[in-house]
Amino acid sequence: MEASQELHLPNYMKDDNTSQETNNLISSLPADKDFMGYSLYNYKGCWYYPNTLQAVLDVQDNFRPQKNDIILASLPKGGTTWLKSLVFAIVHREKYRENPQIIHPLLSQNPHDLVPFLEIELYASSHTPDLAKFPSPMIFSTHMHLNALHEATTKSSSSPCKIVYVCRGLKDTFVSGWHYKNMLHRTKMDQASFELMFDGYCRGVTLYGPYWEHMLSYWKGSLEDRENALFMRYEEIIEEPLIQVKRLAEFLNCPFTEEEEESGSAEEILNLCSLRNLSNLEINKKGTTRIGIDSNVFFRKGEVGDWKNHLTPQMAKRIDEVVEVKLRGSGLIFQ
């Protein structure tokens, strides 16, 4: 598939919002193309589209998180939507429990509108967005590599904010990303495009890639600062949701009380944030997010092991071998 074909493109894939300074920087960077023919540029080890790089640079220059802020990090299609809904529901649960007459925001808004992306939304539309309009504690999300994010967070004058990272197996992340691309661009791509995307994925040439470096940055960060960085696995949330939700609440300094344990508060949050519930809401079936992406694009199967229905044994072996080599010695292991 060539870049010249007419496709619906989100703003972050474009090159129409970059400063002259950033254009000069881009001209000096290693370049490649994604599977559709759009240019990617490697800045400090990560691949970006021009508009995305501009937003990342603006985050680094202007974003200064406060102590009580929470940043949710993930790879694209790595469990982002679920993590956003769970954290929003956990952090704000008392407000909506005490005011049952108020419709819970997750029932009327897409999780991505409740927890905005730093570089895909906020700093994509403004160099200095107004962050004060968001309720405290402010919850943001990002797909940025931890090293890139640290260029902003380490400049903050306040104590470190909390960072939660969700990690998903790379084979499932790839397959989910493939379906997302088809829905995002409102087209049905062919097998040749699938294989091109897969090749770029294994070479690490994909937005925010290489993905194994992305995962490693947060893995190492969580080992170095356990108080402020939490590394979660998507598969473990699937396998033991109650344990992981309680772990998440503990980390965010809002553990479930004994009374909440008895009343089933954690179970209520899991039901509210379940894929079945969220995907069947009218807002998520027919709505559009603030960044102009159809809400239904963010909901598919959410299953573990769906890659088996799409990847050949040779493809699966190739990813496994890349991951085994790249993660060797780190302590981060995928079964």
XYZ file of C-alpha atoms in Angstrom:
335
model
C 0.000 0.000 0.000
C 1.430 3.355 -1.036
C 1.178 6.612 0.906
C -0.402 8.221 -2.147
C -3.583 6.173 -1.733
C -6.473 8.096 -0.213
C -6.812 7.056 3.417
C -8.356 8.536 6.509
C -5.285 9.721 8.446
C -5.252 10.788 12.097
C -3.341 14.008 12.806
C -0.478 12.248 14.570
C 0.494 10.514 11.306
C 0.717 13.746 9.340
C 3.510 16.277 8.818
C 1.559 19.556 8.779
C 2.118 20.768 12.345
C 5.886 20.949 12.703
C 7.997 24.022 13.424
C 10.923 25.068 11.264
C 13.248 24.037 14.081
C 11.712 20.563 14.134
C 11.864 20.351 10.349
C 15.578 21.107 10.545
C 15.967 18.384 13.160
C 13.998 15.893 11.066
C 16.214 16.517 8.049
C 19.185 15.233 10.062
C 17.534 12.076 11.423
C 17.643 8.473 10.145
C 14.517 7.855 8.068
C 12.451 4.884 6.948
C 8.870 4.215 5.879
C 5.993 2.410 7.504
C 4.153 -0.363 5.658
C 1.851 2.202 4.004
C 4.722 4.319 2.701
C 4.557 7.136 5.263
C 7.870 8.481 6.530
C 9.119 7.681 10.022
C 12.115 9.338 11.679
C 14.327 7.945 14.414
C 14.928 10.372 17.266
C 17.003 9.114 20.202
C 16.239 5.489 19.372
C 12.485 5.803 18.761
C 10.542 6.093 15.505
C 8.024 8.896 15.004
C 5.862 10.514 12.366
C 6.686 14.257 12.062
C 3.623 15.555 13.926
C 4.135 13.012 16.696
C 7.769 14.019 17.098
C 6.755 17.677 17.337
C 4.279 16.850 20.098
C 6.840 14.718 21.969
C 9.314 17.604 21.876
C 6.616 19.966 23.197
C 5.825 17.539 26.020
C 9.494 17.447 26.943
C 9.795 21.240 26.859
C 6.569 22.206 28.603
C 4.935 19.365 30.553
C 5.724 19.431 34.271
C 3.649 16.867 36.194
C 2.657 17.466 39.788
C 3.136 15.048 42.662
C -0.434 13.743 42.597
C -0.604 13.325 38.820
C -0.795 9.869 37.279
C 0.655 8.905 33.906
C -0.536 5.731 32.191
C 1.917 4.362 29.642
C 1.598 1.591 27.091
C 2.352 0.508 23.582
C -0.338 1.190 20.978
C -2.916 -1.608 21.271
C -1.221 -2.890 24.396
C -4.140 -2.572 26.823
C -4.387 1.219 26.861
C -8.175 1.583 26.824
C -8.673 -0.943 29.613
C -5.979 0.599 31.805
C -7.481 4.066 31.348
C -10.950 2.930 32.377
C -9.691 0.940 35.381
C -7.521 3.743 36.760
C -10.194 6.396 36.220
C -12.780 4.231 37.992
C -10.428 3.376 40.874
C -9.224 6.913 41.521
C -12.655 8.569 41.309
C -14.745 5.785 42.872
C -15.594 7.655 46.083
C -16.993 10.648 44.192
C -19.485 8.546 42.267
C -20.297 6.223 45.135
C -21.311 9.194 47.268
C -23.343 10.737 44.430
C -25.245 7.849 42.843
C -27.518 10.299 41.029
C -24.552 11.305 38.861
C -24.106 9.147 35.772
C -20.640 7.638 35.830
C -18.509 9.286 33.115
C -17.425 5.885 31.771
C -21.068 5.279 30.820
C -21.275 8.460 28.746
C -17.730 9.145 27.546
C -14.992 7.149 25.867
C -12.072 6.312 28.211
C -9.703 8.185 25.877
C -11.678 11.393 26.413
C -11.545 10.950 30.189
C -7.795 10.233 30.227
C -6.209 12.281 27.425
C -3.004 11.420 25.613
C -0.173 13.859 26.232
C 1.437 13.762 22.797
C -1.485 12.552 20.658
C -4.061 15.030 21.960
C -2.990 17.703 24.436
C 0.389 18.734 23.046
C -0.654 17.885 19.501
C -3.079 20.823 19.506
C -1.111 23.291 21.660
C 2.474 23.855 22.758
C 1.145 24.782 26.208
C -2.319 23.263 26.747
C -4.460 24.223 29.731
C -4.138 21.227 32.042
C -5.919 22.840 34.992
C -9.321 21.971 33.524
C -8.871 18.300 34.374
C -10.041 16.980 37.770
C -7.459 16.237 40.441
C -5.613 13.969 40.526
C -4.927 14.565 36.862
C -4.568 11.361 34.858
C -2.740 11.451 31.545
C -1.627 8.756 29.143
C 1.231 8.332 26.719
C 2.860 5.935 24.290
C 6.220 7.630 24.793
C 9.322 5.621 25.693
C 10.179 6.132 29.382
C 13.479 7.803 28.493
C 11.577 10.323 26.353
C 8.985 10.875 29.089
C 11.702 11.356 31.701
C 12.977 14.380 29.771
C 9.792 16.082 30.988
C 9.144 14.470 34.371
C 12.679 14.883 35.726
C 12.468 18.636 35.126
C 9.461 18.963 37.420
C 10.101 20.805 40.683
C 7.611 18.630 42.585
C 8.005 15.059 43.807
C 7.791 12.279 41.188
C 4.331 11.469 39.861
C 3.015 7.920 39.580
C 3.604 6.029 36.332
C 1.683 2.848 35.485
C 2.768 0.788 32.487
C 0.755 -2.043 30.990
C 2.663 -4.569 28.897
C 1.032 -7.005 26.470
C 2.549 -9.893 24.550
C 3.980 -8.586 21.285
C 2.261 -11.110 19.008
C -1.184 -10.103 20.289
C -0.175 -6.437 20.227
C 0.764 -6.766 16.561
C -2.482 -8.478 15.569
C -4.557 -5.968 17.515
C -2.601 -3.186 15.836
C -3.321 -4.653 12.409
C -7.064 -4.674 13.000
C -6.843 -1.175 14.478
C -5.108 0.098 11.329
C -7.849 -1.345 9.142
C -10.571 0.278 11.217
C -8.671 3.537 11.676
C -8.067 4.014 7.955
C -11.561 2.752 7.100
C -10.312 0.224 4.606
C -9.593 -3.489 4.293
C -5.887 -4.025 3.701
C -4.540 -7.030 1.819
C -2.185 -9.828 2.814
C 0.785 -8.046 1.235
C 0.178 -5.081 3.559
C -0.093 -7.458 6.515
C 3.296 -8.940 5.688
C 4.875 -5.507 5.173
C 3.567 -4.325 8.529
C 4.858 -7.494 10.151
C 8.319 -7.013 8.666
C 8.521 -3.436 9.919
C 7.307 -4.590 13.321
C 10.057 -7.199 13.597
C 12.676 -4.683 12.473
C 11.436 -2.235 15.094
C 10.467 0.342 12.466
C 7.023 1.320 13.697
C 5.615 4.304 15.559
C 7.211 4.374 19.065
C 9.286 1.320 18.148
C 11.275 -0.750 18.620
C 8.607 -2.120 20.942
C 10.990 -4.317 22.921
C 13.046 -1.235 23.819
C 9.843 0.481 24.887
C 8.921 -2.369 27.229
C 12.447 -2.599 28.594
C 12.542 1.086 29.476
C 9.494 0.765 31.734
C 10.580 -2.616 33.100
C 13.907 -1.178 34.215
C 12.202 1.965 35.474
C 9.871 -0.079 37.661
C 12.802 -1.969 39.162
C 14.679 1.241 39.897
C 11.746 3.148 41.433
C 9.103 0.750 42.735
C 7.341 3.498 44.681
C 6.548 5.571 41.608
C 6.604 3.162 38.649
C 4.389 0.092 38.336
C 4.826 -2.521 35.599
C 1.669 -4.518 34.880
C 1.072 -7.357 32.448
C -2.100 -7.404 30.389
C -2.286 -11.184 30.572
C -2.157 -11.125 34.392
C -5.032 -8.636 34.526
C -7.007 -11.063 32.349
C -6.065 -14.077 34.506
C -6.481 -12.543 37.961
C -8.401 -9.273 37.559
C -9.374 -8.828 41.217
C -5.814 -9.249 42.486
C -4.416 -6.873 39.868
C -7.052 -4.178 40.423
C -6.320 -4.223 44.153
C -2.591 -4.062 43.389
C -3.228 -1.065 41.162
C -5.271 0.719 43.850
C -2.546 0.095 46.432
C 0.093 1.554 44.153
C -2.029 4.661 43.514
C -2.372 5.221 47.281
C -6.112 4.606 47.280
C -6.444 0.989 48.479
C -9.844 -0.588 48.919
C -11.074 -0.340 52.508
C -12.427 -3.289 54.427
C -15.918 -1.915 53.905
C -15.311 -1.691 50.153
C -13.969 -5.242 50.129
C -17.139 -6.472 51.762
C -19.430 -4.481 49.476
C -17.685 -5.690 46.325
C -16.388 -2.306 45.174
C -13.496 -3.809 43.198
C -15.827 -6.262 41.465
C -18.137 -3.372 40.532
C -15.224 -1.538 38.931
C -14.240 -4.633 36.961
C -17.805 -5.026 35.696
C -18.012 -1.344 34.777
C -14.701 -1.494 32.904
C -15.207 -4.856 31.226
C -14.809 -5.002 27.464
C -18.322 -6.392 27.138
C -19.826 -3.469 29.045
C -17.796 -0.659 27.499
C -18.009 -1.923 23.917
C -21.808 -2.158 24.109
C -22.326 1.421 25.268
C -23.884 3.701 22.673
C -21.081 6.274 23.015
C -18.480 3.623 22.207
C -20.430 2.101 19.339
C -21.318 5.293 17.470
C -19.390 8.146 19.079
C -16.184 9.918 18.065
C -13.337 10.832 20.408
C -11.962 14.341 20.758
C -9.016 13.448 18.525
C -11.388 12.557 15.700
C -11.129 8.771 15.872
C -14.302 6.660 15.914
C -14.833 5.277 19.418
C -15.530 1.737 18.221
C -11.985 1.519 16.819
C -10.703 1.065 20.368
C -12.779 -2.037 21.128
C -12.260 -5.444 19.591
C -11.672 -8.834 21.277
C -9.100 -8.113 23.956
C -8.246 -11.826 24.019
C -4.979 -13.481 24.947
C -3.628 -15.687 22.160
C -5.678 -14.307 19.266
C -2.398 -14.074 17.314
C -2.733 -17.812 16.635
C -5.598 -17.004 14.263
C -3.494 -14.640 12.174
C 0.235 -15.413 12.325
C 1.890 -18.367 10.633
C 4.183 -20.553 12.777
C 7.145 -18.955 10.966
C 5.931 -15.450 11.829
C 5.396 -16.354 15.470
C 8.859 -17.895 15.619
C 10.422 -14.759 14.153
C 8.867 -12.482 16.787
C 9.724 -14.899 19.584
C 13.350 -15.065 18.497
C 13.647 -11.278 18.273
C 12.111 -10.819 21.724
C 14.259 -13.548 23.278
C 17.442 -11.911 21.994
C 16.460 -8.339 22.817
C 15.216 -9.090 26.353
C 17.971 -11.547 27.253
C 19.456 -10.827 30.660
C 16.835 -8.202 31.588
C 14.675 -10.445 33.770
C 11.653 -9.574 31.627
C 10.297 -12.863 30.310
C 7.295 -13.771 28.151
C 5.880 -17.272 28.309
